[in-house]
Coordinates of C-alpha atoms and ligand atoms in Angstrom, one line a residue:
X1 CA 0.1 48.4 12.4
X2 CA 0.1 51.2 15.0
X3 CA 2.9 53.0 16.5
X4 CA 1.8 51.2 19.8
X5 CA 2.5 48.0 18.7
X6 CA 5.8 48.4 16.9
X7 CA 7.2 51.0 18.2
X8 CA 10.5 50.5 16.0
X9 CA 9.0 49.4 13.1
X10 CA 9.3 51.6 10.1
X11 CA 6.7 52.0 7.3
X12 CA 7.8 50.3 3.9
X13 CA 8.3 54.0 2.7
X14 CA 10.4 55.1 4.6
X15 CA 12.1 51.7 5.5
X16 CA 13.0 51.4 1.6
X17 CA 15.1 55.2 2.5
X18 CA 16.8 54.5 5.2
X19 CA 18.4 50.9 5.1
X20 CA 20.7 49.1 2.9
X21 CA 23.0 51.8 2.2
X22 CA 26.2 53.0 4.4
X23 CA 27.5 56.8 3.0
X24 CA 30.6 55.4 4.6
X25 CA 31.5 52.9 2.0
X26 CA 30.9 55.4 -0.7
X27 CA 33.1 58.2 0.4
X28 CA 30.0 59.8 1.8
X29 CA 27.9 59.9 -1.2
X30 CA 24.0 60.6 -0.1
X31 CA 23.3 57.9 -2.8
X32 CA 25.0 54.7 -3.6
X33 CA 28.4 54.9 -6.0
X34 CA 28.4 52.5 -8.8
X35 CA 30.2 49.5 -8.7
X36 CA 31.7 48.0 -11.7
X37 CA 34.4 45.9 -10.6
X38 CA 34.4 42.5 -12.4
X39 CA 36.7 41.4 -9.6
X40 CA 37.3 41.5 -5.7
X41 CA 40.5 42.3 -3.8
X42 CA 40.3 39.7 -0.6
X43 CA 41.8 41.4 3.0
X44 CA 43.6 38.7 3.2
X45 CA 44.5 34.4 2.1
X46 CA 42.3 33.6 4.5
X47 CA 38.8 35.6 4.0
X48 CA 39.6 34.5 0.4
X49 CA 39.0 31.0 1.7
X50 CA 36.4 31.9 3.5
X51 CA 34.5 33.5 1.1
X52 CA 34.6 30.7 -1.0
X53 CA 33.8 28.0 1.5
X54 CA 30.8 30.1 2.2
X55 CA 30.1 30.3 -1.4
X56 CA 30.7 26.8 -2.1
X57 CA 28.2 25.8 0.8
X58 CA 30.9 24.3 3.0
X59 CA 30.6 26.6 5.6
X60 CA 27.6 28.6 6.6
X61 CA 28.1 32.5 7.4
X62 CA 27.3 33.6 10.3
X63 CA 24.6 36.4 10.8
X64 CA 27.4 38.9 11.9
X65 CA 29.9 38.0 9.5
X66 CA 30.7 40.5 7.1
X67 CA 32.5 38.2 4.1
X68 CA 34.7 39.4 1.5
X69 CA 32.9 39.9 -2.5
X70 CA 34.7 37.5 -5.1
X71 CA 33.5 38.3 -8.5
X72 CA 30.6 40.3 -9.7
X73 CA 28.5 37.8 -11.3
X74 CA 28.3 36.1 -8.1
X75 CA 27.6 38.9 -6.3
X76 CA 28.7 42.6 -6.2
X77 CA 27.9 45.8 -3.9
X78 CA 24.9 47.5 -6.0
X79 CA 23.0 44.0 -5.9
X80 CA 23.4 44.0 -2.4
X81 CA 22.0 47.3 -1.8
X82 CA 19.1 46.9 -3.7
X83 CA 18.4 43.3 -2.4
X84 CA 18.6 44.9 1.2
X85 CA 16.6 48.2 0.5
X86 CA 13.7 46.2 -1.7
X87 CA 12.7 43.9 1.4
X88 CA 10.4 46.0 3.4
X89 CA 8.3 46.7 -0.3
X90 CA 7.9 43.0 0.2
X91 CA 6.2 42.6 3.8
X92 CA 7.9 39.7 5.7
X93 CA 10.4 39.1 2.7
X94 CA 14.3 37.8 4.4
X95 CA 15.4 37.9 1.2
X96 CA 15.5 39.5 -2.2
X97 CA 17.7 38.0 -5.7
X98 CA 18.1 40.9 -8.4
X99 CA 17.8 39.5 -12.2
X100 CA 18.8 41.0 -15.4
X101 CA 15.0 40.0 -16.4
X102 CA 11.8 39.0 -15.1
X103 CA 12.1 36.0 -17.1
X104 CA 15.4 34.8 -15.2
X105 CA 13.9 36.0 -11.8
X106 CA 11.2 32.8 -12.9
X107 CA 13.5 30.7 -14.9
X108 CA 16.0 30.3 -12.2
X109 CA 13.9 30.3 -9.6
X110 CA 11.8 27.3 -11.2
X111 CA 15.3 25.6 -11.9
X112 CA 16.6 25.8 -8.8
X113 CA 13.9 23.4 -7.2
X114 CA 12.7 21.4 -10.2
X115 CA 14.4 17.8 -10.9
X116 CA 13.2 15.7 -14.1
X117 CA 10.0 13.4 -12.9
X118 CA 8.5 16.7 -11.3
X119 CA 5.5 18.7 -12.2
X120 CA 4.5 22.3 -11.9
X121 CA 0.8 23.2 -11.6
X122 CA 0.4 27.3 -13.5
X123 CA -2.7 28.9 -13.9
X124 CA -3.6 30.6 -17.3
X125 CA -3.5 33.0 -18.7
X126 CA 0.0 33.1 -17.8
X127 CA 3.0 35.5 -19.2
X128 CA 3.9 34.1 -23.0
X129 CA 7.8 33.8 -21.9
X130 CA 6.6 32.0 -18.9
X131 CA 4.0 29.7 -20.5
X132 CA 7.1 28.8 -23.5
X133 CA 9.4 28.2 -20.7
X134 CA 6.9 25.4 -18.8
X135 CA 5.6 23.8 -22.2
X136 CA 8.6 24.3 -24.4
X137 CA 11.6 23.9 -22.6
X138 CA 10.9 23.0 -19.3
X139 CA 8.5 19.9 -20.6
X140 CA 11.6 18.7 -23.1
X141 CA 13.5 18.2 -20.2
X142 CA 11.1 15.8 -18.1
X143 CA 9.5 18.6 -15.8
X144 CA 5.7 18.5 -17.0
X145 CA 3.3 21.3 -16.5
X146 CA -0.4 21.0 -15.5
X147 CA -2.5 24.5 -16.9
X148 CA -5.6 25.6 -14.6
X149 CA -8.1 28.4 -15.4
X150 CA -7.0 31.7 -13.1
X151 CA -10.0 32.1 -10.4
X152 CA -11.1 28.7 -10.6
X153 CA -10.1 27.7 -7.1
X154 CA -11.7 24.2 -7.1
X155 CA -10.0 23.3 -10.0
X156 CA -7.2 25.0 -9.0
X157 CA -7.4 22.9 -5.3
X158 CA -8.3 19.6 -7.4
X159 CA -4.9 19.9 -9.2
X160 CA -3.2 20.4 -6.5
X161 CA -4.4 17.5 -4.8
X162 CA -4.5 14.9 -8.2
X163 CA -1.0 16.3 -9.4
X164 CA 2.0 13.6 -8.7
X165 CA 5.4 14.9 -7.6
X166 CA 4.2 18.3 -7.4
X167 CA 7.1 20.7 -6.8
X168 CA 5.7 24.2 -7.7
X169 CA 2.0 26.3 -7.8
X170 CA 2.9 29.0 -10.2
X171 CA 0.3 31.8 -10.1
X172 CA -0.2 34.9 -11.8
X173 CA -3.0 37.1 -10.3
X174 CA -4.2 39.4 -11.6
X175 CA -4.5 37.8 -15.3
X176 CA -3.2 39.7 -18.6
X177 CA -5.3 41.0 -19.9
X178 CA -8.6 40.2 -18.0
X179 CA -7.6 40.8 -14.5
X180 CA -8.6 37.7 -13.8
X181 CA -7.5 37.0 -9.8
X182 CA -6.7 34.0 -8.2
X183 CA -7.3 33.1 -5.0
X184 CA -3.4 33.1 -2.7
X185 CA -4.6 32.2 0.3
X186 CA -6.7 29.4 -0.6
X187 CA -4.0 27.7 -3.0
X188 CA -1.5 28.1 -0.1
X189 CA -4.1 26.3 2.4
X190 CA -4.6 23.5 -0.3
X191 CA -0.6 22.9 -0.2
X192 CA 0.1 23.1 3.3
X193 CA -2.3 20.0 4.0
X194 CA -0.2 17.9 1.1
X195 CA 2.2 15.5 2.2
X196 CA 5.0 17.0 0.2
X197 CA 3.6 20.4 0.2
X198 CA 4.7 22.2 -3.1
X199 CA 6.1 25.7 -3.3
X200 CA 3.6 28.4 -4.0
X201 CA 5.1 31.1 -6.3
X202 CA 3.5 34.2 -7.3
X203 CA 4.1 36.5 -10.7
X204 CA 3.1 39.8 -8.4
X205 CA 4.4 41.8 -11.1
X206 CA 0.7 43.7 -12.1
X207 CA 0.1 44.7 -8.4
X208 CA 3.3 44.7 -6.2
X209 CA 4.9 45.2 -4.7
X210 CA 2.6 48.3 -3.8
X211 CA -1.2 46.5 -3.6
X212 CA -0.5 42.9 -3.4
X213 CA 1.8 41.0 -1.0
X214 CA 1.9 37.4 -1.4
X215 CA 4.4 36.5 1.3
X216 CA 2.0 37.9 3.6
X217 CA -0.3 36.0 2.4
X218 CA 1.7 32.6 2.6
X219 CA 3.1 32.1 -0.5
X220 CA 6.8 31.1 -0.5
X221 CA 8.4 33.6 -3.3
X222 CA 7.3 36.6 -5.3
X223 CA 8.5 37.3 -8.5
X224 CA 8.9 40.1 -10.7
X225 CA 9.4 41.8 -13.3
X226 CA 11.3 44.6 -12.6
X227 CA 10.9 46.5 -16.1
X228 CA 7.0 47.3 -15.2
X229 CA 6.4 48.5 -11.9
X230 CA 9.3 48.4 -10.0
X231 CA 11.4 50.2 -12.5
X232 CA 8.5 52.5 -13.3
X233 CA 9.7 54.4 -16.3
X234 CA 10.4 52.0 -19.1
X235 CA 13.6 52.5 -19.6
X236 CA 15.3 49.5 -17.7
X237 CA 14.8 45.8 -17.9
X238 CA 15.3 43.5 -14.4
X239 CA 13.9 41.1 -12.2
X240 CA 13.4 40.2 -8.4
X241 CA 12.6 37.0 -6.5
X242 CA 11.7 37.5 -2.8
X243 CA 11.2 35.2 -0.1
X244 CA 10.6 34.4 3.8
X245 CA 13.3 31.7 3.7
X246 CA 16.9 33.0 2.8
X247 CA 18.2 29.3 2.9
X248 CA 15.9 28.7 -0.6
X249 CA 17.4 32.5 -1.4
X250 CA 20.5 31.4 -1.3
X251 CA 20.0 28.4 -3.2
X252 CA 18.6 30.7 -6.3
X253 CA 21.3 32.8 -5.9
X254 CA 23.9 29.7 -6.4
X255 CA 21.9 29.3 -9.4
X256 CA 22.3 32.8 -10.6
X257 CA 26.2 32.5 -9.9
X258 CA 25.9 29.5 -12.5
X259 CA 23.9 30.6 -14.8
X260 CA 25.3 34.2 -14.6
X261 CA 22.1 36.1 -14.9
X262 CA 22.9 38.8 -12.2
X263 CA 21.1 42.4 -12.7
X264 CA 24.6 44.4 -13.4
X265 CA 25.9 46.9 -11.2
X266 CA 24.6 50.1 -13.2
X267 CA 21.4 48.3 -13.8
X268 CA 21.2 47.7 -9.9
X269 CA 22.0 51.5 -9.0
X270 CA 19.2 52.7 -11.1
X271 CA 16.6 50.1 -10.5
X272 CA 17.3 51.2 -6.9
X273 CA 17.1 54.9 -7.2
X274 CA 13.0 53.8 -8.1
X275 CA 12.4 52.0 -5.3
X276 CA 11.5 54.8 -3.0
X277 CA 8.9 56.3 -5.8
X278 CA 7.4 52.9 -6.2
X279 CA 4.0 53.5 -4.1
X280 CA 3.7 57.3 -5.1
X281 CA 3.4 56.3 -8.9
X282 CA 1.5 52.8 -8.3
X283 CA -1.1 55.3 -6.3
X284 CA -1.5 58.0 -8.6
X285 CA -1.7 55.0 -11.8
X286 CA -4.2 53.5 -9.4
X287 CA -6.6 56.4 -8.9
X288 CA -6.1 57.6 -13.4
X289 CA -7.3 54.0 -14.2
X290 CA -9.8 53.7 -12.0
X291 CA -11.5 57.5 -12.6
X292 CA -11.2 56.4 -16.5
X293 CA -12.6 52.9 -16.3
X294 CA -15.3 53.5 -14.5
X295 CA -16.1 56.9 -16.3
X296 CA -15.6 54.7 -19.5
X297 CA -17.8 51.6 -18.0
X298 CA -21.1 52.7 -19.8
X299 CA -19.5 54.3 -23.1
X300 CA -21.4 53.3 -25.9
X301 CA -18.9 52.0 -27.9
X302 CA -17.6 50.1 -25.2
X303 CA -18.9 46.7 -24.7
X304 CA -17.3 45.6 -21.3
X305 CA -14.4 47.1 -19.2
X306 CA -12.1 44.9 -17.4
X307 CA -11.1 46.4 -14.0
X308 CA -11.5 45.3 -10.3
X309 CA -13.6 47.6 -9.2
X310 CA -15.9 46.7 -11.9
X311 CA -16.0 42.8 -11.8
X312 CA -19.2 41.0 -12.4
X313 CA -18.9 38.1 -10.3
X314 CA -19.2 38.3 -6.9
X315 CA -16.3 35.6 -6.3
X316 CA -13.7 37.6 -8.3
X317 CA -15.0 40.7 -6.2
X318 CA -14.4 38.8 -3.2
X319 CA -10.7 37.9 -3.7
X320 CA -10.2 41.8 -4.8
X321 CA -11.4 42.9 -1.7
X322 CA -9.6 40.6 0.5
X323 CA -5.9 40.0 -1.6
X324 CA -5.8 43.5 -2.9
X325 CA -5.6 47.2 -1.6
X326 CA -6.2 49.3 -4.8
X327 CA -7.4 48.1 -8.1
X328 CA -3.9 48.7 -10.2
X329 CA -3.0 50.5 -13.0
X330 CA -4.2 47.9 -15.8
X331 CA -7.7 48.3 -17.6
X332 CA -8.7 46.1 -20.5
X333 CA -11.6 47.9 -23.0
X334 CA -13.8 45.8 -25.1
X335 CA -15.0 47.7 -27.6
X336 CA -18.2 47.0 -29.9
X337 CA -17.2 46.9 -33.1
X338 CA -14.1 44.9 -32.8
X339 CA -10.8 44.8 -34.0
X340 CA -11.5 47.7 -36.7
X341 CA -12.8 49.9 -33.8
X342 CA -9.8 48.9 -31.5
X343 CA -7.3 49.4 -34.1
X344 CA -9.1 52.9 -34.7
X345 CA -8.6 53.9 -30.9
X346 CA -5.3 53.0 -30.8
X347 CA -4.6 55.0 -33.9
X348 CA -5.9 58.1 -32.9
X349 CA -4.8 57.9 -29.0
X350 CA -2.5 61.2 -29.0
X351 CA -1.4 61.0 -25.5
X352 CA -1.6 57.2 -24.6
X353 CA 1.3 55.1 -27.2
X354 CA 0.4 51.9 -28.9
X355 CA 3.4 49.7 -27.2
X356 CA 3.3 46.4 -25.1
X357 CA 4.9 46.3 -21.4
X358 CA 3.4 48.3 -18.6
X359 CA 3.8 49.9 -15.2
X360 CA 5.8 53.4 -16.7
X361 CA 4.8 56.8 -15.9
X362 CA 3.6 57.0 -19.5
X363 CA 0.0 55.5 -20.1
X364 CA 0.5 52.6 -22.8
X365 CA -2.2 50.6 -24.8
X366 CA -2.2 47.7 -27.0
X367 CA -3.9 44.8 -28.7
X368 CA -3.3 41.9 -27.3
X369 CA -5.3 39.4 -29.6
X370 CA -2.8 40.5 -32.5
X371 CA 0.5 41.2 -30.3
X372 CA 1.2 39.5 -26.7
X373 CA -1.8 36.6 -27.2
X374 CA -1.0 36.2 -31.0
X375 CA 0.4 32.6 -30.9
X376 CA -2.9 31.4 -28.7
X377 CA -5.9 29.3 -30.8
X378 CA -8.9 31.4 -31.7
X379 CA -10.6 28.9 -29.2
X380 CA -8.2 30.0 -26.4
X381 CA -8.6 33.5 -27.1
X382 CA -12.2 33.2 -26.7
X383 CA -12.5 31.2 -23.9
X384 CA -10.1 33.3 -21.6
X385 CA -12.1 36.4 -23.0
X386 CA -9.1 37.9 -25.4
X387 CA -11.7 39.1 -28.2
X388 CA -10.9 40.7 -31.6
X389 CA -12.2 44.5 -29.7
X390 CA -9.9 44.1 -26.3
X391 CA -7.4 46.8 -26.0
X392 CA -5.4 47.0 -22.7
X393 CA -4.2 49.8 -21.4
X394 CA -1.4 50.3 -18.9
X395 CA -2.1 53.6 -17.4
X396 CA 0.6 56.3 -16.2
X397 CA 1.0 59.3 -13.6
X398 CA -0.6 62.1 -16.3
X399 CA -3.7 64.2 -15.1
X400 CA -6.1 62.1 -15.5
X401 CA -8.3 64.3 -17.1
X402 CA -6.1 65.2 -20.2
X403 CA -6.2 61.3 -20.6
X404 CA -9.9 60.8 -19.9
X405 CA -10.2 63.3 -22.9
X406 CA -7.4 61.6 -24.7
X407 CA -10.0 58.3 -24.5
X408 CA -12.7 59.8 -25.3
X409 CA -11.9 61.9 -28.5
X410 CA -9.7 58.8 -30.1
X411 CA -13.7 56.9 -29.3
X412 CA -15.2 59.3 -31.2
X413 CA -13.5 58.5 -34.3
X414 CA -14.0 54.8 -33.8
Ligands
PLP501 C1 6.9 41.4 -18.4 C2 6.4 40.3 -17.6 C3 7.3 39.2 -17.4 C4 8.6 39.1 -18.0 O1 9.5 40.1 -17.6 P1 10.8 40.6 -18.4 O2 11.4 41.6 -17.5 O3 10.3 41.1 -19.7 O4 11.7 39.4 -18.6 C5 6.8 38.2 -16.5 N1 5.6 38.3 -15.9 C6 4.8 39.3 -16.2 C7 3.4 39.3 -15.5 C8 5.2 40.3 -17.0 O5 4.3 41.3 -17.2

C-alpha cells in the first residue's frame, strides 16, 4: 500500500516496534519488564467485580475500558504485550491468543467451537500432534474427522460440500515435507456459499507470518507454532492463534483460562523480543534455501528437490505465485540411492545438525520417513511422496555459501 493511500498506516515492521508496549508501566524500561505475578491487586471492590463480570461474560468491556488483571493464567501483562505487538505480522488480525505450544494454540482453538455430532474436514499431510489429536482423541469423543489430499482443491471443495455438520476446514499449506500447497482462497470461497459455513483455519506455521497471510486471504484464524519461525532460534516453545473476529478470540481465550495453557510471562517477554527480527531472518532463510535448492536441483545424486520455485505442476506453481511472497526456508532432497545415501548426508553434514523442528537461525536436516512420518503405512509414505531418500532441511541465516559447500562435500561421500 502507498503512503498516499494510508497515510497513517505503519508497515508491519515497524508497527510490531512501536505498539503494544507503554515505557510508563515499566518504570521507563525501553523494553517490556517481566511480569510474574501469579496474582492481581484490584483498585478497588468494585473493578474487582467488574473484572470478573467481564471475564465471566456477563458484561461486555467496553473498547475504552482499561479493566483490572485477576490471575495470570487468565491473563497477565507480558501476554498482553505480545498479543498487541504480534497483530500487524498478521495483516487484518483484531486479535492474537499466546500458547505455551503450538499444539494448544490448535487444540483449544478446535475445542472451543467443536460440540460432539460435529466434523472437521484436514487436509494431509498434516502435523503428527495435530493428525493424533483429530483421529485419536478428538474422534473418541464424537467429533469425526474427514482427511483430504493437500492441493487437491476439487476434492478438497467436494468435502466441503458432502461433509454433515461441518464445523472446521483445517489446512496446512505448505505440506511437511513436500511443500505441498493448498489452495486458501478457494476453500474459503467453497465455505462461504454453505448454509452453515464452517470455520477455515490455517497451520501458517512454515511461511508466516512473514510470506503467507491467511486472514488476508479469508480464512478465519491462523495458527502457529511459535517454537519455528516466530521464536526463530530454537530455544523456546509457544503458540499463537490470530483472528479478524475478537468475539471468537475471546471465546479461545475463555478456553485457555480453563484449560490453563497460557504462554507464561517469561516465555511471553522473550517470544516478544523476536518479533521485530521475524521478516529479517524469514528473508535471509528465504534467499539460503532457495540459492541451495535450485543450485542442488540437477546434482547427480539427487533425484528430485522439493521447493516452490521448483514445482512441477503448473497448478501447485499457480497457488505459489498467487498465496505466497517468497518460497520459505524448507527444502526437501530426494536423493538416489535412498535411505543409505540419506543417512550418509546427514552423517557427514558438518554445518547443518541432524534434529527435527525448523524455522532457527541454525540450518537443521532430518529424515522424515524414519523420525516425524515414522508411525505412517509404507503405502502412505509413498503416496504423499515421503520415500526412503527424502531428507528435509530447515535452512538458517548462515552464508549461504559455507552451507552450499557444507551440501555438497557431505554428497560427495554419499
Ligand atoms: C511444530 C509444529 C506444530 C506443533 O507445534 P509445537 O510448538 O511443537 O506444539 C504444529 N504445526 C506445525 C506445522 C508444526 O511444524
Amino acid at each position: 500500500m502507498s503512503d498516499s493511500q494510508h497515510p497513517a498506516a505503519l508497515r508491519p515492521e515497524t508497527d510490531v516496534l512501536t505498539r503494544g508496549f507503554d515505557p510508563s508501566l515499566s518504570v521507563g524500561s525501553a523494553r517490556p519488564a517481566v511480569f510474574r505475578s501469579s496474582t492481581y491487586v484490584f483498585s478497588s471492590p468494585e473493578a474487582a467485580e467488574r473484572a470478573f463480570d467481564i471475564m465471566g461474560g456477563r458484561a461486555e468491556r467496553t473498547p475504552e475500558e482499561s479493566v483490572d488483571l485477576v490471575y495470570s493464567r487468565f491473563n497477565h501483562p507480558n501476554a498482553q504485550i505480545l498479543e498487541e505487538q504480534i497483530l500487524p505480522l498478521e495483516p487484518e488480525a483484531q486479535a492474537a491468543a499466546a500458547f505455551n505450544s503450538g499444539m494448544a494454540a490448535i487444540m483449544t482453538t478446535l475445542l472451543t467451537v467443536v460440540r460432539p455430532g460435529d466434523r472437521i474436514v484436514y487436509t494431509v499431510p498434516i502435523y503428527g500432534g495435530t493428525q493424533t489429536l483429530i483421529q485419536g482423541f478428538l474422534e473418541p469423543f464424537g467429533v469425526q474427522g474427514v482427511a483430504v489430499a493437500g492441493g487437491q482443491g476439487e476434492a478438497i471443495d467436494a468435502a466441503i460440500r458432502a461433509t454433515p455438520n461441518l464445523r472446521v476446514v483445517l489446512i496446512e499449506t505448505p505440506a511437511n515435507p513436500t511443500m505441498v500447497m493448498t489452495d486458501i482462497r478457494r476453500a474459503v470461497k467453497t465455505c462461504a456459499a454453505m448454509a452453515e459455513p464452517p470455520l477455515v483455519m490455517i497451520d501458517n506455521t512454515f511461511l508466516g507470518p512473514a510470506f503467507q497471510h491467511p486472514l488476508a486471504l479469508g480464512a478465519d484464524v491462523s495458527l502457529y507454532s511459535a517454537t519455528k519461525y516466530l521464536g526463530g532460534f530454537s530455544d523456546i516453545i509457544g503458540g499463537v492463534a490470530l483472528s479478524k473476529d475478537i468475539s471468537l478470540m475471546n471465546k479461545i481465550r475463555s478456553k485457555r483460562s480453563l484449560f490453563g495453557n497460557i504462554l507464561p510471562p517469561d516465555e511471553c517477554w522473550l517470544l516478544d523480543t523476536r518479533l521485530p527480527t521475524v521478516h529479517l531472518r524469514m528473508n535471509r532463510q528465504s534467499k539460503n534455501a532457495q540459492r541451495i535448492a535450485e543450485a542442488l536441483a540437477k546434482h547427480p545424486k539427487i533425484r528430485r528437490v522439493y521447493y516452490p520455485t521448483l514445482f512441477e505442476d503448473p497448478e501447485q506453481t499457480r497457488i505459489y505465485r498467487e498465496q505466497c511472497t517468497y518460497p520459505g526456508g524448507l527444502v526437501s532432497l530426494d536423493l538416489a540411492g535412498g535411505k543409505r545415501a540419506a543417512f550418509d548426508l546427514l552423517r557427514n553434514l558438518q554445518i547443518a545438525r541432524n534434529a527435527v523442528s525448523l524455522g532457527g537461525v541454525e540450518t537443521l536436516a532430518c529424515h522424515p520417513r524414519s523420525t516425524t512420518h515414522s508411525a505412517w503405512s509404507a503405502k502412505d509414505l509413498d503416496e504423499a511422496g515421503i520415500g526412503e531418500g527424502l531428507v528435509r532441511i530447515s535452512f538458517g541465516i548462515e552464508n549461504w555459501r559455507d552451507l552450499l559447500h557444507d551440501f555438497e562435500r557431505a554428497l560427495d561421500k554419499v
